PDB file of C-alpha atoms and ligand atoms in Angstrom:
ATOM      1  CA  MET A   1       6.855 -12.083 -13.418  1.00  0.00           C
ATOM      2  CA  HIS A   2       9.035 -15.161 -13.573  1.00  0.00           C
ATOM      3  CA  ALA A   3      12.679 -14.216 -13.015  1.00  0.00           C
ATOM      4  CA  THR A   4      15.591 -16.343 -14.211  1.00  0.00           C
ATOM      5  CA  THR A   5      18.417 -14.325 -12.664  1.00  0.00           C
ATOM      6  CA  GLU A   6      19.310 -14.650  -8.965  1.00  0.00           C
ATOM      7  CA  THR A   7      18.923 -10.901  -8.419  1.00  0.00           C
ATOM      8  CA  GLY A   8      15.567 -10.814 -10.228  1.00  0.00           C
ATOM      9  CA  ARG A   9      14.403 -13.764  -8.174  1.00  0.00           C
ATOM     10  CA  ARG A  10      15.371 -12.130  -4.867  1.00  0.00           C
ATOM     11  CA  ILE A  11      13.507  -8.947  -5.815  1.00  0.00           C
ATOM     12  CA  HIS A  12      10.453 -10.929  -6.971  1.00  0.00           C
ATOM     13  CA  GLU A  13      10.321 -13.026  -3.820  1.00  0.00           C
ATOM     14  CA  ASP A  14      10.239  -9.907  -1.678  1.00  0.00           C
ATOM     15  CA  HIS A  15       7.445  -8.502  -3.871  1.00  0.00           C
ATOM     16  CA  ASP A  16       5.485 -11.716  -3.465  1.00  0.00           C
ATOM     17  CA  ARG A  17       5.756 -11.466   0.309  1.00  0.00           C
ATOM     18  CA  THR A  18       4.661  -7.839   0.247  1.00  0.00           C
ATOM     19  CA  ILE A  19       1.688  -8.591  -2.015  1.00  0.00           C
ATOM     20  CA  ALA A  20       0.590 -11.388   0.308  1.00  0.00           C
ATOM     21  CA  MET A  21       0.787  -8.984   3.229  1.00  0.00           C
ATOM     22  CA  LEU A  22      -1.157  -6.268   1.417  1.00  0.00           C
ATOM     23  CA  ASN A  23      -3.887  -8.795   0.549  1.00  0.00           C
ATOM     24  CA  ARG A  24      -4.112  -9.811   4.211  1.00  0.00           C
ATOM     25  CA  LEU A  25      -4.206  -6.209   5.273  1.00  0.00           C
ATOM     26  CA  GLU A  26      -6.985  -5.376   2.804  1.00  0.00           C
ATOM     27  CA  GLU A  27      -9.032  -8.304   4.090  1.00  0.00           C
ATOM     28  CA  HIS A  28      -8.746  -6.990   7.665  1.00  0.00           C
ATOM     29  CA  LEU A  29      -9.629  -3.476   6.566  1.00  0.00           C
ATOM     30  CA  ARG A  30     -12.772  -4.850   4.952  1.00  0.00           C
ATOM     31  CA  ASP A  31     -13.600  -6.807   8.132  1.00  0.00           C
ATOM     32  CA  ALA A  32     -13.196  -3.646  10.153  1.00  0.00           C
ATOM     33  CA  GLU A  33     -15.874  -1.970   8.046  1.00  0.00           C
ATOM     34  CA  THR A  34     -18.306  -4.646   9.129  1.00  0.00           C
ATOM     35  CA  PHE A  35     -17.173  -5.396  12.685  1.00  0.00           C
ATOM     36  CA  GLY A  36     -15.674  -2.088  13.801  1.00  0.00           C
ATOM     37  CA  ILE A  37     -12.450  -1.395  15.696  1.00  0.00           C
ATOM     38  CA  PRO A  38     -10.579  -4.673  16.270  1.00  0.00           C
ATOM     39  CA  THR A  39      -9.349  -5.661  19.686  1.00  0.00           C
ATOM     40  CA  LEU A  40      -5.673  -6.472  20.022  1.00  0.00           C
ATOM     41  CA  GLY A  41      -5.619  -8.929  22.910  1.00  0.00           C
ATOM     42  CA  PRO A  42      -2.936 -11.650  23.046  1.00  0.00           C
ATOM     43  CA  ASP A  43      -3.197 -14.190  20.191  1.00  0.00           C
ATOM     44  CA  THR A  44      -5.857 -12.201  18.310  1.00  0.00           C
ATOM     45  CA  PRO A  45      -5.662 -12.095  14.455  1.00  0.00           C
ATOM     46  CA  ALA A  46      -5.560  -8.308  14.568  1.00  0.00           C
ATOM     47  CA  ARG A  47      -2.486  -8.368  16.820  1.00  0.00           C
ATOM     48  CA  SER A  48      -0.599 -10.727  14.564  1.00  0.00           C
ATOM     49  CA  LEU A  49      -1.626  -8.679  11.520  1.00  0.00           C
ATOM     50  CA  VAL A  50      -0.302  -5.458  13.004  1.00  0.00           C
ATOM     51  CA  ALA A  51       2.904  -7.130  14.193  1.00  0.00           C
ATOM     52  CA  ASP A  52       3.472  -8.780  10.803  1.00  0.00           C
ATOM     53  CA  LEU A  53       2.699  -5.524   8.965  1.00  0.00           C
ATOM     54  CA  ASP A  54       5.214  -3.708  11.165  1.00  0.00           C
ATOM     55  CA  ALA A  55       7.905  -6.301  10.405  1.00  0.00           C
ATOM     56  CA  LEU A  56       7.130  -6.295   6.696  1.00  0.00           C
ATOM     57  CA  LEU A  57       7.467  -2.523   6.583  1.00  0.00           C
ATOM     58  CA  ASP A  58      10.834  -2.741   8.292  1.00  0.00           C
ATOM     59  CA  ARG A  59      12.009  -4.988   5.493  1.00  0.00           C
ATOM     60  CA  GLU A  60      10.270  -3.334   2.565  1.00  0.00           C
ATOM     61  CA  LEU A  61      11.044   0.316   3.391  1.00  0.00           C
ATOM     62  CA  GLY A  62      14.505  -0.578   4.673  1.00  0.00           C
ATOM     63  CA  PRO A  63      16.674  -3.237   2.946  1.00  0.00           C
ATOM     64  CA  HIS A  64      14.420  -3.760  -0.075  1.00  0.00           C
ATOM     65  CA  PHE A  65      14.093  -0.119  -1.106  1.00  0.00           C
ATOM     66  CA  ASP A  66      17.787   0.429  -0.208  1.00  0.00           C
ATOM     67  CA  PHE A  67      18.945  -2.506  -2.354  1.00  0.00           C
ATOM     68  CA  GLU A  68      16.924  -1.304  -5.324  1.00  0.00           C
ATOM     69  CA  GLU A  69      18.160   2.302  -4.966  1.00  0.00           C
ATOM     70  CA  ARG A  70      21.807   1.642  -4.153  1.00  0.00           C
ATOM     71  CA  ALA A  71      22.621  -1.478  -6.144  1.00  0.00           C
ATOM     72  CA  VAL A  72      20.118  -1.897  -8.960  1.00  0.00           C
ATOM     73  CA  PHE A  73      18.826   1.518 -10.025  1.00  0.00           C
ATOM     74  CA  PRO A  74      22.289   3.076 -10.698  1.00  0.00           C
ATOM     75  CA  LEU A  75      23.211   0.163 -13.048  1.00  0.00           C
ATOM     76  CA  LEU A  76      19.916   0.474 -14.872  1.00  0.00           C
ATOM     77  CA  ALA A  77      20.343   4.258 -15.161  1.00  0.00           C
ATOM     78  CA  GLU A  78      23.796   3.724 -16.655  1.00  0.00           C
ATOM     79  CA  ARG A  79      22.122   1.597 -19.292  1.00  0.00           C
ATOM     80  CA  GLY A  80      19.587   4.243 -20.198  1.00  0.00           C
ATOM     81  CA  ALA A  81      16.596   3.545 -17.957  1.00  0.00           C
ATOM     82  CA  HIS A  82      16.662   7.035 -16.400  1.00  0.00           C
ATOM     83  CA  GLU A  83      12.925   7.663 -16.501  1.00  0.00           C
ATOM     84  CA  LEU A  84      12.010   4.339 -14.936  1.00  0.00           C
ATOM     85  CA  VAL A  85      14.621   4.767 -12.200  1.00  0.00           C
ATOM     86  CA  GLN A  86      13.494   8.297 -11.472  1.00  0.00           C
ATOM     87  CA  HIS A  87       9.847   7.254 -11.346  1.00  0.00           C
ATOM     88  CA  LEU A  88      10.482   4.348  -8.948  1.00  0.00           C
ATOM     89  CA  THR A  89      12.822   6.414  -6.761  1.00  0.00           C
ATOM     90  CA  ASP A  90      10.187   9.175  -6.479  1.00  0.00           C
ATOM     91  CA  GLU A  91       7.606   6.547  -5.437  1.00  0.00           C
ATOM     92  CA  HIS A  92       9.970   5.223  -2.738  1.00  0.00           C
ATOM     93  CA  GLU A  93      10.458   8.755  -1.443  1.00  0.00           C
ATOM     94  CA  ALA A  94       6.694   9.292  -1.300  1.00  0.00           C
ATOM     95  CA  MET A  95       6.071   5.953   0.451  1.00  0.00           C
ATOM     96  CA  ARG A  96       8.772   6.170   3.127  1.00  0.00           C
ATOM     97  CA  PRO A  97       6.996   8.807   5.265  1.00  0.00           C
ATOM     98  CA  VAL A  98       3.598   7.119   4.835  1.00  0.00           C
ATOM     99  CA  GLY A  99       5.106   3.798   5.898  1.00  0.00           C
ATOM    100  CA  ARG A 100       6.855   5.332   8.861  1.00  0.00           C
ATOM    101  CA  ARG A 101       3.642   6.938  10.071  1.00  0.00           C
ATOM    102  CA  LEU A 102       1.806   3.696   9.655  1.00  0.00           C
ATOM    103  CA  GLN A 103       4.553   1.936  11.666  1.00  0.00           C
ATOM    104  CA  ARG A 104       4.106   4.487  14.484  1.00  0.00           C
ATOM    105  CA  TYR A 105       0.412   3.514  14.641  1.00  0.00           C
ATOM    106  CA  CYS A 106       1.388  -0.139  14.568  1.00  0.00           C
ATOM    107  CA  ALA A 107       3.661   0.364  17.562  1.00  0.00           C
ATOM    108  CA  LEU A 108       1.022   2.371  19.433  1.00  0.00           C
ATOM    109  CA  ALA A 109      -1.622  -0.279  18.742  1.00  0.00           C
ATOM    110  CA  LEU A 110       0.651  -3.116  19.917  1.00  0.00           C
ATOM    111  CA  SER A 111       1.298  -1.340  23.234  1.00  0.00           C
ATOM    112  CA  GLU A 112      -2.094   0.260  23.861  1.00  0.00           C
ATOM    113  CA  GLY A 113      -4.625  -1.272  21.440  1.00  0.00           C
ATOM    114  CA  PHE A 114      -6.744   0.765  19.062  1.00  0.00           C
ATOM    115  CA  ASP A 115      -9.161   3.492  20.015  1.00  0.00           C
ATOM    116  CA  GLU A 116     -11.394   5.387  17.597  1.00  0.00           C
ATOM    117  CA  GLU A 117      -8.791   8.016  16.848  1.00  0.00           C
ATOM    118  CA  SER A 118      -5.760   5.757  16.462  1.00  0.00           C
ATOM    119  CA  PHE A 119      -7.687   3.222  14.401  1.00  0.00           C
ATOM    120  CA  GLY A 120      -8.908   5.996  12.112  1.00  0.00           C
ATOM    121  CA  ALA A 121      -5.297   7.129  11.609  1.00  0.00           C
ATOM    122  CA  PHE A 122      -4.125   3.566  11.103  1.00  0.00           C
ATOM    123  CA  LEU A 123      -6.839   3.080   8.402  1.00  0.00           C
ATOM    124  CA  HIS A 124      -5.938   6.236   6.684  1.00  0.00           C
ATOM    125  CA  PHE A 125      -2.227   5.500   6.369  1.00  0.00           C
ATOM    126  CA  ALA A 126      -2.810   1.786   5.657  1.00  0.00           C
ATOM    127  CA  GLU A 127      -5.153   2.566   2.753  1.00  0.00           C
ATOM    128  CA  ASP A 128      -2.748   5.164   1.448  1.00  0.00           C
ATOM    129  CA  LEU A 129       0.167   2.783   1.589  1.00  0.00           C
ATOM    130  CA  VAL A 130      -1.723  -0.143   0.067  1.00  0.00           C
ATOM    131  CA  GLU A 131      -2.702   1.996  -2.914  1.00  0.00           C
ATOM    132  CA  ARG A 132       0.829   3.346  -3.460  1.00  0.00           C
ATOM    133  CA  LEU A 133       2.588   0.027  -2.944  1.00  0.00           C
ATOM    134  CA  GLU A 134       0.230  -1.911  -5.242  1.00  0.00           C
ATOM    135  CA  ARG A 135       0.822   0.635  -8.033  1.00  0.00           C
ATOM    136  CA  HIS A 136       4.551   0.506  -7.404  1.00  0.00           C
ATOM    137  CA  LEU A 137       4.736  -3.259  -7.427  1.00  0.00           C
ATOM    138  CA  GLN A 138       2.806  -3.442 -10.663  1.00  0.00           C
ATOM    139  CA  VAL A 139       5.547  -1.390 -12.360  1.00  0.00           C
ATOM    140  CA  GLU A 140       8.414  -3.193 -10.644  1.00  0.00           C
ATOM    141  CA  GLU A 141       6.993  -6.659 -11.452  1.00  0.00           C
ATOM    142  CA  THR A 142       6.873  -5.735 -15.127  1.00  0.00           C
ATOM    143  CA  ALA A 143       9.216  -2.949 -16.276  1.00  0.00           C
ATOM    144  CA  LEU A 144      11.817  -3.212 -13.458  1.00  0.00           C
ATOM    145  CA  LEU A 145      12.143  -6.985 -13.507  1.00  0.00           C
ATOM    146  CA  MET A 146      12.293  -7.023 -17.285  1.00  0.00           C
ATOM    147  CA  ALA A 147      15.106  -4.459 -17.200  1.00  0.00           C
ATOM    148  CA  VAL A 148      16.976  -6.474 -14.513  1.00  0.00           C
ATOM    149  CA  GLU A 149      16.576  -9.710 -16.448  1.00  0.00           C
ATOM    150  CA  THR A 150      17.833  -8.073 -19.635  1.00  0.00           C
ATOM    151  CA  MET A 151      20.802  -6.546 -17.871  1.00  0.00           C
ATOM    152  CA  LEU A 152      21.874  -9.724 -16.070  1.00  0.00           C
ATOM    153  CA  ALA A 153      20.869 -12.562 -18.409  1.00  0.00           C
ATOM    154  CA  ASP A 154      24.348 -12.618 -19.952  1.00  0.00           C
ATOM    155  CA  ALA A 155      26.197 -11.299 -16.927  1.00  0.00           C
ATOM    156  CA  PRO A 156      26.223 -14.075 -14.341  1.00  0.00           C
ATOM    157  CA  ASP A 157      29.165 -12.631 -12.395  1.00  0.00           C
ATOM    158  CA  LEU A 158      27.417  -9.334 -11.954  1.00  0.00           C
ATOM    159  CA  ASP A 159      24.185 -11.149 -11.104  1.00  0.00           C
ATOM    160  CA  ARG A 160      25.939 -13.189  -8.396  1.00  0.00           C
ATOM    161  CA  ALA A 161      27.751 -10.157  -6.990  1.00  0.00           C
ATOM    162  CA  LEU A 162      24.485  -8.185  -6.828  1.00  0.00           C
ATOM    163  CA  ALA A 163      22.506 -10.983  -5.247  1.00  0.00           C
ATOM    164  CA  ALA A 164      25.298 -11.635  -2.709  1.00  0.00           C
ATOM    165  CA  GLY A 165      25.038  -8.007  -1.614  1.00  0.00           C
ATOM    166  CA  TYR A 166      21.334  -8.360  -0.887  1.00  0.00           C
ATOM    167  CA  GLY A 167      20.847  -9.463   2.650  1.00  0.00           C
ATOM    168  CA  GLY A 168      18.021 -11.804   3.547  1.00  0.00           C
TER     169      GLY A 168
HETATM  170 FE1  FE2 B   1      10.729  -0.367  -5.329  1.00  0.00          FE
HETATM  171 FE1  FE2 B   2      10.652  -3.545  -5.113  1.00  0.00          FE
END
């Protein structure tokens, strides 16, 4: 969704980055079905994918979720969007452990490469996270951003203060 507020734009840009990463990940998962377990030698596409995924998860599950939960959701709840806020918070809670497990397999793969067992686990958590995040982003790109835009369209000071508190 096109955002006109600074805060909405920051959130949307993060979502765009995450969607691009998920698309890239899905492409690699499809390739793996055809070509089997990827090798993670230096400068291989699989190595850069795993490293980029790990970095994206640091950002998404850390500052991005935290910003939404600490800065944005309470303001929206005050304005009556309790159900939406509860739903998105529950989804964050469900995704954090899946993302952390996936990151453990990213770290293991980057140090030791994949074997059948670790790649199977990586696939399992990657598919689980892709499914959950895609669903989550669909709601945030519509209902959440619309609520943020409505809240901040006529409140530029609050918009600036919120956006300033969002690192990155
Ligand atoms: Fe979120
Ligand atoms: Fe988000």
